[in-house]
Short mmCIF file of C-alpha atoms and ligand atoms in Angstrom, two decimals:
data_model
loop_
_atom_site.label_atom_id
_atom_site.label_comp_id
_atom_site.label_asym_id
_atom_site.label_seq_id
_atom_site.Cartn_x
_atom_site.Cartn_y
_atom_site.Cartn_z
CA UNK A 1 31.70 -23.25 -7.38
CA UNK A 2 28.13 -22.97 -5.40
CA UNK A 3 26.78 -19.61 -4.58
CA UNK A 4 24.01 -18.85 -2.28
CA UNK A 5 22.07 -15.71 -3.34
CA UNK A 6 19.23 -14.66 -0.67
CA UNK A 7 16.04 -13.00 -2.06
CA UNK A 8 17.22 -14.41 -5.23
CA UNK A 9 13.65 -14.33 -6.45
CA UNK A 10 13.75 -10.58 -6.11
CA UNK A 11 14.11 -7.73 -8.14
CA UNK A 12 18.03 -7.70 -8.37
CA UNK A 13 18.55 -11.38 -7.01
CA UNK A 14 16.58 -12.64 -9.82
CA UNK A 15 19.17 -10.97 -12.45
CA UNK A 16 22.36 -11.79 -10.62
CA UNK A 17 20.92 -15.37 -10.51
CA UNK A 18 21.04 -15.33 -14.43
CA UNK A 19 24.59 -13.54 -14.49
CA UNK A 20 26.00 -16.25 -12.19
CA UNK A 21 24.58 -18.94 -13.56
CA UNK A 22 25.88 -17.54 -17.38
CA UNK A 23 29.34 -17.55 -15.59
CA UNK A 24 29.04 -21.22 -14.66
CA UNK A 25 28.46 -20.49 -10.96
CA UNK A 26 25.63 -23.24 -9.48
CA UNK A 27 23.48 -21.27 -7.40
CA UNK A 28 21.14 -22.00 -4.63
CA UNK A 29 18.45 -19.39 -3.69
CA UNK A 30 16.63 -18.46 -0.56
CA UNK A 31 13.66 -16.29 -0.48
CA UNK A 32 10.68 -15.67 1.69
CA UNK A 33 8.45 -15.06 -0.85
CA UNK A 34 7.35 -11.92 1.00
CA UNK A 35 8.05 -9.69 -2.18
CA UNK A 36 8.47 -12.40 -5.14
CA UNK A 37 6.99 -15.11 -6.87
CA UNK A 38 7.98 -18.53 -7.19
CA UNK A 39 7.09 -18.36 -10.99
CA UNK A 40 10.65 -16.70 -11.45
CA UNK A 41 12.22 -19.85 -11.21
CA UNK A 42 11.14 -20.49 -14.03
CA UNK A 43 11.76 -17.11 -15.56
CA UNK A 44 15.45 -17.75 -14.82
CA UNK A 45 15.28 -21.20 -15.98
CA UNK A 46 13.90 -19.88 -19.42
CA UNK A 47 17.13 -17.79 -19.81
CA UNK A 48 19.63 -20.04 -19.19
CA UNK A 49 18.41 -23.07 -19.44
CA UNK A 50 19.23 -23.93 -15.64
CA UNK A 51 16.75 -24.05 -12.87
CA UNK A 52 18.07 -23.27 -9.58
CA UNK A 53 17.55 -25.00 -6.24
CA UNK A 54 15.08 -22.88 -4.44
CA UNK A 55 14.38 -22.97 -0.67
CA UNK A 56 11.53 -20.94 0.82
CA UNK A 57 12.91 -19.97 3.97
CA UNK A 58 12.15 -17.02 6.13
CA UNK A 59 15.96 -15.54 7.31
CA UNK A 60 14.58 -14.38 10.34
CA UNK A 61 13.94 -17.79 11.81
CA UNK A 62 17.68 -19.01 13.03
CA UNK A 63 16.94 -22.41 13.40
CA UNK A 64 15.77 -22.94 9.71
CA UNK A 65 18.91 -20.82 8.36
CA UNK A 66 21.61 -23.43 10.41
CA UNK A 67 19.40 -26.00 9.28
CA UNK A 68 19.98 -24.97 5.41
CA UNK A 69 23.56 -24.32 6.16
CA UNK A 70 24.32 -27.42 7.42
CA UNK A 71 23.12 -28.96 4.56
CA UNK A 72 25.37 -26.48 2.39
CA UNK A 73 28.99 -26.18 3.94
CA UNK A 74 30.53 -26.28 0.40
CA UNK A 75 28.98 -22.72 -0.46
CA UNK A 76 31.67 -20.71 -1.74
CA UNK A 77 30.33 -17.56 -1.33
CA UNK A 78 26.53 -15.46 -0.31
CA UNK A 79 25.41 -12.70 -2.03
CA UNK A 80 22.57 -11.38 0.28
CA UNK A 81 20.03 -9.15 -1.00
CA UNK A 82 17.22 -10.47 1.13
CA UNK A 83 15.52 -7.42 2.91
CA UNK A 84 12.39 -5.10 2.54
CA UNK A 85 13.59 -1.99 0.27
CA UNK A 86 11.36 1.26 0.01
CA UNK A 87 12.11 4.12 1.59
CA UNK A 88 8.57 5.23 1.83
CA UNK A 89 7.33 1.80 3.29
CA UNK A 90 10.13 1.98 5.85
CA UNK A 91 8.53 5.47 7.27
CA UNK A 92 5.09 3.71 7.83
CA UNK A 93 6.59 0.23 9.04
CA UNK A 94 10.25 1.15 10.76
CA UNK A 95 9.94 -2.15 13.23
CA UNK A 96 9.23 -4.08 10.27
CA UNK A 97 12.48 -3.09 8.24
CA UNK A 98 14.24 -2.96 11.82
CA UNK A 99 13.20 -6.75 11.99
CA UNK A 100 13.45 -8.01 8.81
CA UNK A 101 16.85 -6.23 7.87
CA UNK A 102 18.36 -7.02 10.64
CA UNK A 103 17.51 -10.38 12.19
CA UNK A 104 18.11 -11.63 8.57
CA UNK A 105 21.34 -10.46 8.19
CA UNK A 106 22.45 -11.01 11.64
CA UNK A 107 21.33 -15.01 11.25
CA UNK A 108 23.12 -15.22 7.99
CA UNK A 109 26.32 -13.95 9.31
CA UNK A 110 26.09 -16.30 12.21
CA UNK A 111 25.80 -19.39 10.24
CA UNK A 112 28.66 -17.57 7.96
CA UNK A 113 30.89 -17.55 11.28
CA UNK A 114 29.85 -20.54 12.90
CA UNK A 115 30.49 -22.35 8.94
CA UNK A 116 33.67 -20.32 8.04
CA UNK A 117 32.58 -19.14 5.06
CA UNK A 118 34.20 -16.01 4.46
CA UNK A 119 32.94 -14.65 1.19
CA UNK A 120 30.29 -11.63 1.39
CA UNK A 121 28.30 -9.50 -0.87
CA UNK A 122 26.34 -7.15 0.87
CA UNK A 123 23.58 -5.59 -1.01
CA UNK A 124 23.81 -1.78 0.43
CA UNK A 125 22.47 1.82 -1.02
CA UNK A 126 23.20 5.12 -1.28
CA UNK A 127 20.87 5.63 1.44
CA UNK A 128 23.67 5.31 3.31
CA UNK A 129 25.06 8.78 2.52
CA UNK A 130 21.86 10.72 3.78
CA UNK A 131 21.80 13.47 1.83
CA UNK A 132 25.11 13.87 -0.02
CA UNK A 133 26.38 17.04 -0.08
CA UNK A 134 28.99 17.08 -2.74
CA UNK A 135 27.67 15.43 -6.24
CA UNK A 136 28.63 12.93 -7.71
CA UNK A 137 29.19 11.31 -4.29
CA UNK A 138 32.28 9.13 -3.97
CA UNK A 139 32.79 6.60 -1.16
CA UNK A 140 34.77 8.77 0.72
CA UNK A 141 31.51 10.86 1.84
CA UNK A 142 30.73 11.18 5.41
CA UNK A 143 28.07 8.81 6.09
CA UNK A 144 25.75 10.89 7.79
CA UNK A 145 22.27 10.48 9.53
CA UNK A 146 19.85 8.18 7.41
CA UNK A 147 16.48 9.75 6.63
CA UNK A 148 14.79 6.62 6.76
CA UNK A 149 14.68 3.47 8.71
CA UNK A 150 15.56 1.51 5.64
CA UNK A 151 18.69 3.84 4.66
CA UNK A 152 19.23 3.27 8.86
CA UNK A 153 19.01 -0.46 8.17
CA UNK A 154 21.93 -0.24 5.63
CA UNK A 155 24.08 2.03 7.74
CA UNK A 156 24.05 -0.32 10.62
CA UNK A 157 24.24 -3.60 8.13
CA UNK A 158 26.94 -2.21 7.07
CA UNK A 159 28.50 -1.67 10.48
CA UNK A 160 27.60 -4.76 11.85
CA UNK A 161 29.79 -6.42 8.96
CA UNK A 162 32.76 -4.02 9.92
CA UNK A 163 32.49 -5.62 13.57
CA UNK A 164 31.79 -9.01 12.41
CA UNK A 165 35.03 -8.76 10.47
CA UNK A 166 37.23 -7.63 13.13
CA UNK A 167 36.72 -11.24 14.78
CA UNK A 168 36.44 -13.33 12.04
CA UNK A 169 38.16 -13.49 8.81
CA UNK A 170 35.36 -12.12 6.81
CA UNK A 171 36.03 -10.77 3.27
CA UNK A 172 33.27 -8.63 2.18
CA UNK A 173 32.03 -5.99 -0.60
CA UNK A 174 29.52 -3.86 0.53
CA UNK A 175 27.77 -2.80 -3.07
CA UNK A 176 25.86 0.70 -2.77
CA UNK A 177 23.40 0.62 -5.21
CA UNK A 178 22.01 4.10 -6.58
CA UNK A 179 18.62 3.42 -8.38
CA UNK A 180 17.76 0.06 -9.97
CA UNK A 181 15.41 -0.06 -12.59
CA UNK A 182 14.61 -2.28 -16.27
CA UNK A 183 14.50 -5.64 -16.62
CA UNK A 184 16.11 -8.52 -18.32
CA UNK A 185 16.08 -7.86 -22.06
CA UNK A 186 14.65 -11.41 -22.67
CA UNK A 187 11.61 -10.28 -21.10
CA UNK A 188 11.41 -13.16 -18.90
CA UNK A 189 12.54 -12.04 -15.62
CA UNK A 190 11.92 -8.27 -14.13
CA UNK A 191 10.72 -6.32 -11.16
CA UNK A 192 7.33 -7.10 -9.83
CA UNK A 193 6.01 -5.52 -6.66
CA UNK A 194 3.32 -7.70 -4.91
CA UNK A 195 0.41 -5.06 -4.62
CA UNK A 196 0.87 -1.17 -4.67
CA UNK A 197 4.34 -0.38 -6.15
CA UNK A 198 6.48 1.95 -3.76
CA UNK A 199 8.80 2.69 -5.86
CA UNK A 200 8.72 4.64 -9.59
CA UNK A 201 9.31 2.81 -12.65
CA UNK A 202 7.01 0.30 -11.47
CA UNK A 203 4.23 2.95 -10.69
CA UNK A 204 4.57 4.50 -14.16
CA UNK A 205 4.67 1.07 -16.10
CA UNK A 206 1.70 0.33 -14.30
CA UNK A 207 -0.12 3.59 -14.77
CA UNK A 208 0.93 3.31 -18.64
CA UNK A 209 -0.78 -0.17 -18.83
CA UNK A 210 -4.09 1.28 -16.79
CA UNK A 211 -3.94 -0.37 -13.49
CA UNK A 212 -3.39 3.14 -11.54
CA UNK A 213 -4.99 6.06 -12.49
CA UNK A 214 -2.08 8.67 -12.23
CA UNK A 215 1.30 8.79 -10.82
CA UNK A 216 1.76 11.10 -7.81
CA UNK A 217 4.90 12.93 -8.22
CA UNK A 218 6.07 13.63 -5.18
CA UNK A 219 7.13 17.18 -4.81
CA UNK A 220 8.44 19.92 -6.84
CA UNK A 221 10.12 22.61 -4.69
CA UNK A 222 13.21 20.37 -4.23
CA UNK A 223 16.49 21.93 -4.68
CA UNK A 224 16.90 20.49 -8.44
CA UNK A 225 16.79 22.16 -12.13
CA UNK A 226 13.11 21.11 -12.34
CA UNK A 227 12.47 20.62 -8.72
CA UNK A 228 11.30 17.08 -8.52
CA UNK A 229 13.96 14.88 -7.09
CA UNK A 230 17.02 13.47 -8.81
CA UNK A 231 18.55 10.27 -8.77
CA UNK A 232 21.06 8.37 -10.65
CA UNK A 233 19.08 5.30 -12.45
CA UNK A 234 21.41 2.30 -13.40
CA UNK A 235 20.28 -1.08 -15.33
CA UNK A 236 19.45 -3.84 -13.32
CA UNK A 237 21.07 -6.08 -15.46
CA UNK A 238 24.55 -3.90 -15.12
CA UNK A 239 23.94 -3.73 -11.51
CA UNK A 240 23.83 -7.71 -11.64
CA UNK A 241 27.67 -7.78 -13.23
CA UNK A 242 28.32 -5.98 -10.97
CA UNK A 243 27.94 -8.73 -8.10
CA UNK A 244 29.44 -10.87 -10.19
CA UNK A 245 32.82 -9.22 -10.46
CA UNK A 246 32.67 -8.11 -6.85
CA UNK A 247 31.90 -12.07 -5.98
CA UNK A 248 34.84 -13.09 -8.35
CA UNK A 249 37.09 -10.55 -6.91
CA UNK A 250 36.71 -12.06 -3.41
CA UNK A 251 37.02 -15.39 -4.62
CA UNK A 252 40.37 -14.68 -6.42
CA UNK A 253 41.35 -13.37 -3.16
CA UNK A 254 42.20 -9.81 -5.10
CA UNK A 255 40.77 -7.67 -2.11
CA UNK A 256 43.13 -5.08 -0.22
CA UNK A 257 40.88 -4.74 2.93
CA UNK A 258 38.44 -7.27 4.73
CA UNK A 259 35.27 -5.26 3.97
CA UNK A 260 35.31 -2.39 1.03
CA UNK A 261 32.54 -0.40 -0.73
CA UNK A 262 31.76 0.49 -4.07
CA UNK A 263 28.99 2.71 -5.48
CA UNK A 264 26.82 1.21 -8.55
CA UNK A 265 25.44 3.80 -10.37
CA UNK A 266 25.50 5.35 -13.85
CA UNK A 267 27.07 8.53 -12.89
CA UNK A 268 24.27 10.44 -13.67
CA UNK A 269 21.41 12.09 -12.48
CA UNK A 270 17.35 12.40 -14.04
CA UNK A 271 14.52 14.00 -12.38
CA UNK A 272 11.51 12.25 -11.76
CA UNK A 273 9.75 14.52 -14.82
CA UNK A 274 12.52 13.80 -16.87
CA UNK A 275 12.50 9.95 -16.53
CA UNK A 276 8.58 10.69 -17.23
CA UNK A 277 9.18 12.34 -19.91
CA UNK A 278 11.61 9.59 -21.34
CA UNK A 279 9.67 6.88 -20.37
CA UNK A 280 6.78 8.65 -22.47
CA UNK A 281 8.81 9.04 -25.60
CA UNK A 282 9.91 5.23 -25.34
CA UNK A 283 6.69 3.99 -25.03
CA UNK A 284 4.98 6.46 -27.37
CA UNK A 285 2.25 6.71 -24.59
CA UNK A 286 1.20 9.99 -22.06
CA UNK A 287 0.90 9.54 -18.33
CA UNK A 288 -1.27 10.92 -15.98
CA UNK A 289 0.31 12.54 -13.28
CA UNK A 290 -0.44 14.90 -10.41
CA UNK A 291 2.66 16.66 -8.31
CA UNK A 292 1.22 16.25 -4.41
CA UNK A 293 3.08 16.51 -1.10
CA UNK A 294 7.06 15.46 -0.69
CA UNK A 295 7.39 11.76 0.57
CA UNK A 296 8.63 11.75 4.13
CA UNK A 297 12.56 10.13 3.78
CA UNK A 298 13.26 11.27 0.30
CA UNK A 299 16.71 12.83 -0.39
CA UNK A 300 16.59 15.90 -2.99
CA UNK A 301 19.46 14.51 -4.89
CA UNK A 302 21.68 11.49 -5.36
CA UNK A 303 23.98 10.37 -7.99
CA UNK A 304 27.44 8.41 -7.93
CA UNK A 305 31.01 8.58 -9.01
CA UNK A 306 31.76 5.34 -10.02
CA UNK A 307 35.62 5.87 -10.48
CA UNK A 308 36.27 3.20 -7.82
CA UNK A 309 34.19 0.54 -9.50
CA UNK A 310 35.56 1.02 -12.66
CA UNK A 311 39.09 1.34 -11.21
CA UNK A 312 39.36 -2.05 -8.97
CA UNK A 313 36.44 -4.07 -10.13
CA UNK A 314 36.61 -3.26 -14.39
CA UNK A 315 33.03 -2.81 -13.95
CA UNK A 316 31.32 -0.04 -16.17
CA UNK A 317 27.76 0.87 -17.12
CA UNK A 318 26.73 -0.20 -20.64
CA UNK A 319 22.76 0.53 -20.90
CA UNK A 320 21.26 3.82 -21.58
CA UNK A 321 18.32 5.25 -20.00
CA UNK A 322 15.91 4.65 -22.83
CA UNK A 323 17.31 1.07 -22.55
CA UNK A 324 16.51 0.60 -18.81
CA UNK A 325 12.95 2.09 -19.51
CA UNK A 326 12.51 0.07 -22.72
CA UNK A 327 13.08 -2.93 -21.13
CA UNK A 328 11.08 -2.13 -17.43
CA UNK A 329 7.92 -1.71 -20.31
CA UNK A 330 8.84 -4.73 -22.48
CA UNK A 331 8.33 -6.49 -18.94
CA UNK A 332 5.61 -5.10 -17.91
CA UNK A 333 3.51 -5.65 -20.90
CA UNK A 334 4.83 -9.40 -21.10
CA UNK A 335 3.63 -10.13 -17.43
CA UNK A 336 0.21 -8.26 -18.03
CA UNK A 337 -0.27 -10.57 -21.44
CA UNK A 338 0.71 -13.62 -19.27
CA UNK A 339 -1.77 -12.62 -15.95
CA UNK A 340 -4.79 -12.26 -18.47
N1 UFG B 401 8.27 8.81 -6.70
C1 UFG B 401 7.32 9.61 -7.14
N2 UFG B 401 6.49 9.01 -7.12
C2 UFG B 401 6.26 7.88 -6.96
C3 UFG B 401 7.54 6.73 -6.62
C4 UFG B 401 8.32 7.34 -6.32
O1 UFG B 401 6.84 10.83 -7.30
O2 UFG B 401 4.91 7.24 -6.86
C5 UFG B 401 9.94 9.62 -6.76
C6 UFG B 401 10.75 9.58 -5.34
O3 UFG B 401 10.08 10.41 -4.85
C7 UFG B 401 11.52 9.94 -5.52
C8 UFG B 401 12.00 9.11 -6.69
O4 UFG B 401 10.88 9.19 -7.62
O5 UFG B 401 12.29 10.92 -5.72
C9 UFG B 401 12.70 7.71 -7.12
O6 UFG B 401 11.31 7.10 -6.06
P1 UFG B 401 12.12 5.35 -5.68
O7 UFG B 401 10.72 4.87 -4.70
O8 UFG B 401 11.58 4.73 -6.73
O9 UFG B 401 13.26 4.83 -5.63
P2 UFG B 401 14.30 5.68 -3.79
O10 UFG B 401 15.25 6.79 -4.16
O11 UFG B 401 13.17 6.11 -2.79
O12 UFG B 401 14.75 4.15 -3.42
C10 UFG B 401 15.46 3.34 -4.29
C11 UFG B 401 15.33 2.21 -3.62
C12 UFG B 401 15.96 1.58 -2.49
C13 UFG B 401 17.59 2.25 -2.92
C14 UFG B 401 17.54 3.80 -3.40
C15 UFG B 401 18.54 4.47 -3.69
O13 UFG B 401 13.90 1.65 -3.68
O14 UFG B 401 16.01 0.42 -2.41
O15 UFG B 401 16.54 3.88 -4.40
O16 UFG B 401 18.56 5.89 -3.60
F1 UFG B 401 18.64 2.15 -1.52
#
């Protein structure tokens, strides 16, 4: 069976391609390379022995999207990762986020409707909950105003999918990720943001190798035990497995509703300082840091209740925080060695 993975050379996309190939799926990737390198194709092949077919397409270009689907009418399903993804950056560049995330989603969904392809996984986020009131957050948590344009694109993206499902027999799963980190244990693929990283883990690992002078911790006056923000960190390999299970759930027509949402997290919250100290323990290094102003758009805490995905998809996290940090550190060191 052939699956299209948009954004398949990105961080979560590439790990999901590996997991799909390891389950015997044929994978076709679309990526515009705006935040990924074409070398990831070789990283995937090094792990699975299979080179995925890759198309460099900007999904904002409707004609290009339709040209692709015209040549791939036999897709069993589509996993849509391609999007801009940093909360902080979205505050500075709101229109970029609305343009990238909405145009791409609408063009892909238009093609699904036109070509009658029904199985669809959407890369959503716990940012749809805004500041959740009760921890851990369940899927029943009310959707409140998003605190960032990024979060808003995920909220409205979910609504667009729900609306399309009213007029087209779409079968969709919305996976609401908490904070994906880590890297494949092989060291062949990982998180490689282009330019200065917006996310915490690549910033820490780049500080550890000396590319960045110090980590800025955004605020120590939040309503959390040590004052820094609390997040639920999930290993990207566990997250990739959740995608394979969700796609199989749709393919085997086990879904009860046309559109279903699942949280994907570890179910445990760690503060920025706790994470930093765990990284220092795992790597044996001291990381310079400074406490700075809060970053606009950040919620103070978010961690997941994952009962639903465990019950319905039989998925559960298998990796510890140390596994996540050790694999991210291994990947950073390996990619630096390859670049030197
Ligand atoms: N942080 C710092 N310094 C940095 C970077 C981040 O202190 O240099 C802090 C942030 O303030 C936040 C935490 O580290 O408290 C995590 O920040 P990230 O930028 O790594 O992650 P976010 O929680 O902002 O967002 C991430 C993904 C989103 C996803 C979201 C779900 O980027 O795509 O998790 O929570 F939707």
